[in-house]
Tab-separated table of C-alpha atoms in Angstrom:
chain	number	residue	atom	x	y	z
A	23	MET	CA	11.931	14.467	21.204
A	24	GLU	CA	10.421	17.540	22.919
A	25	VAL	CA	7.382	16.974	25.195
A	26	SER	CA	5.500	20.170	25.913
A	27	PRO	CA	3.976	20.364	29.152
A	28	THR	CA	1.706	23.440	27.564
A	29	LEU	CA	0.733	21.323	24.434
A	30	PRO	CA	-3.248	22.540	23.721
A	31	ALA	CA	-5.665	20.014	24.465
A	32	TRP	CA	-7.042	20.305	20.911
A	33	VAL	CA	-3.676	19.516	19.341
A	34	ALA	CA	-3.387	16.590	21.511
A	35	ILE	CA	-6.969	15.165	20.463
A	36	VAL	CA	-6.480	16.114	16.916
A	37	THR	CA	-2.975	14.420	17.144
A	38	SER	CA	-4.353	11.363	18.824
A	39	ILE	CA	-7.297	10.841	16.386
A	40	LEU	CA	-5.177	10.789	13.293
A	41	VAL	CA	-2.743	8.459	14.653
A	42	LEU	CA	-5.277	6.140	15.794
A	43	LEU	CA	-7.135	6.258	12.547
A	44	GLY	CA	-3.781	5.901	10.374
A	45	ALA	CA	-3.272	2.685	12.628
A	46	ALA	CA	-6.893	1.645	12.096
A	47	LEU	CA	-6.310	2.314	8.031
A	48	THR	CA	-2.876	0.032	8.202
A	49	LEU	CA	-4.847	-2.719	10.338
A	50	ILE	CA	-7.648	-2.838	7.686
A	51	GLY	CA	-5.236	-3.103	5.102
A	52	THR	CA	-3.502	-5.668	6.929
A	53	ILE	CA	-6.655	-7.585	7.600
A	54	GLY	CA	-7.303	-7.672	3.839
A	55	LEU	CA	-4.223	-8.953	3.014
A	56	VAL	CA	-4.730	-12.029	5.454
A	57	ARG	CA	-8.463	-12.696	4.725
A	58	LEU	CA	-8.469	-12.632	0.818
A	59	ASN	CA	-8.345	-15.668	-1.384
A	60	ASN	CA	-5.947	-14.579	-3.938
A	61	PHE	CA	-2.830	-12.839	-4.835
A	62	TYR	CA	-4.638	-10.062	-7.098
A	63	SER	CA	-7.224	-9.354	-4.549
A	64	ARG	CA	-4.537	-9.225	-1.487
A	65	VAL	CA	-2.124	-6.958	-2.903
A	66	HIS	CA	-4.899	-3.875	-3.029
A	67	PRO	CA	-5.672	-3.452	0.715
A	68	PRO	CA	-2.305	-3.244	1.832
A	69	THR	CA	-1.697	-0.551	-0.603
A	70	LEU	CA	-4.876	1.521	0.128
A	71	GLY	CA	-3.903	0.926	3.962
A	72	THR	CA	-0.240	1.835	3.880
A	73	THR	CA	-0.850	5.326	1.987
A	74	LEU	CA	-3.796	6.281	3.492
A	75	GLY	CA	-2.524	5.097	7.165
A	76	ILE	CA	0.934	6.470	6.545
A	77	GLY	CA	-0.729	9.952	5.621
A	78	CYS	CA	-2.910	10.107	8.660
A	79	VAL	CA	0.419	9.454	10.668
A	80	LEU	CA	2.197	12.274	9.010
A	81	LEU	CA	-0.552	14.685	9.356
A	82	ALA	CA	-0.527	14.046	12.996
A	83	SER	CA	3.146	14.520	13.349
A	84	MET	CA	3.155	17.703	11.185
A	85	LEU	CA	0.789	19.244	13.461
A	86	TYR	CA	2.200	17.825	16.529
A	87	PHE	CA	5.534	19.238	15.691
A	88	SER	CA	4.262	22.790	14.596
A	89	VAL	CA	2.568	23.298	17.739
A	90	VAL	CA	5.414	22.209	19.605
A	91	LYS	CA	8.367	24.137	17.814
A	92	GLN	CA	5.909	26.926	17.264
A	93	ARG	CA	6.633	27.167	13.055
A	94	LEU	CA	5.624	25.321	10.339
A	95	VAL	CA	7.139	21.696	10.243
A	96	VAL	CA	6.796	20.276	6.692
A	97	HIS	CA	9.356	17.493	6.403
A	98	GLU	CA	6.880	15.054	6.358
A	99	VAL	CA	5.609	16.031	3.116
A	100	LEU	CA	8.761	14.516	1.452
A	101	ILE	CA	7.893	11.196	3.027
A	102	ALA	CA	4.387	11.297	2.029
A	103	ILE	CA	5.372	12.369	-1.664
A	104	PHE	CA	7.499	9.423	-1.870
A	105	VAL	CA	5.143	6.849	-0.229
A	106	THR	CA	2.361	8.114	-2.445
A	107	ILE	CA	4.879	7.585	-5.577
A	108	THR	CA	6.581	4.177	-4.626
A	109	THR	CA	3.542	2.318	-3.051
A	110	PRO	CA	1.410	2.333	-6.487
A	111	VAL	CA	4.580	1.486	-8.373
A	112	THR	CA	5.464	-1.542	-6.400
A	113	LEU	CA	1.947	-2.492	-6.922
A	114	MET	CA	1.869	-2.273	-10.616
A	115	LEU	CA	5.176	-4.234	-10.697
A	116	LEU	CA	4.223	-7.216	-8.225
A	117	VAL	CA	0.907	-7.634	-10.196
A	118	SER	CA	2.513	-7.148	-13.740
A	119	ALA	CA	5.023	-10.218	-12.733
A	120	ALA	CA	2.355	-12.316	-11.240
A	121	LEU	CA	0.461	-11.893	-14.565
A	122	ARG	CA	3.283	-12.971	-16.724
A	123	ARG	CA	4.085	-15.901	-14.312
A	124	ASP	CA	0.532	-16.975	-14.467
A	125	TRP	CA	0.547	-16.645	-18.038
A	126	ALA	CA	3.668	-18.654	-18.604
A	127	ILE	CA	2.401	-21.298	-16.509
A	128	GLY	CA	-1.064	-21.307	-18.754
A	129	ASP	CA	-3.204	-20.122	-16.336
A	130	PRO	CA	-6.789	-20.090	-18.140
A	131	SER	CA	-8.127	-17.205	-15.641
A	132	VAL	CA	-5.288	-14.856	-16.648
A	133	PRO	CA	-6.211	-12.550	-19.523
A	134	VAL	CA	-3.668	-12.202	-22.710
A	135	PRO	CA	-0.869	-9.634	-21.727
A	136	PRO	CA	-0.281	-6.624	-23.496
A	137	GLY	CA	1.037	-6.512	-26.801
A	138	LEU	CA	0.128	-10.159	-27.922
A	139	PRO	CA	-3.069	-10.321	-30.076
A	140	GLU	CA	-5.933	-11.966	-28.308
A	141	GLU	CA	-5.717	-15.160	-30.446
A	142	ALA	CA	-2.233	-15.768	-29.372
A	143	GLU	CA	-1.802	-19.707	-28.177
A	144	ARG	CA	-1.621	-20.137	-24.619
A	145	PRO	CA	1.410	-22.505	-23.209
A	146	GLU	CA	0.471	-25.900	-22.120
A	147	PRO	CA	-0.279	-25.575	-18.343
A	148	LEU	CA	2.251	-26.987	-16.065
A	149	PRO	CA	1.552	-30.387	-14.380
A	150	GLU	CA	-0.275	-29.924	-11.044
A	151	SER	CA	2.617	-31.298	-9.254
A	152	ASP	CA	4.746	-27.867	-10.844
A	153	GLN	CA	1.928	-25.542	-10.160
A	154	PRO	CA	3.180	-22.661	-7.553
A	155	THR	CA	1.078	-22.311	-4.294
A	156	SER	CA	-0.510	-19.081	-3.352
């Protein structure tokens, strides 16, 4: 990594702010993961924190290396695209699997899965000893 002794102060300040903002957003998402009470609430904050936090860090990286190398550096755009695509897809897959699991164990708070009629018969709930822990 190159460290330029002539890095303009405004670049250093903006880069620092973006990195700190990205770290703060990721931290907020992590706190949401720890503090919220059930799986469906816990899965959302880390997704937003990851996407927004990484976005800020990538902007900071693009700015810093564009100034240091004296040309536009946009390699980070690919990382941003992949994170923006994969994070929500992962969220949807995890929630879908959890909904199907909860439906299979007979959790009455879970809505009817897509494709089944509303009057579909729910399976019998598992005994308390067989219930998964959250």
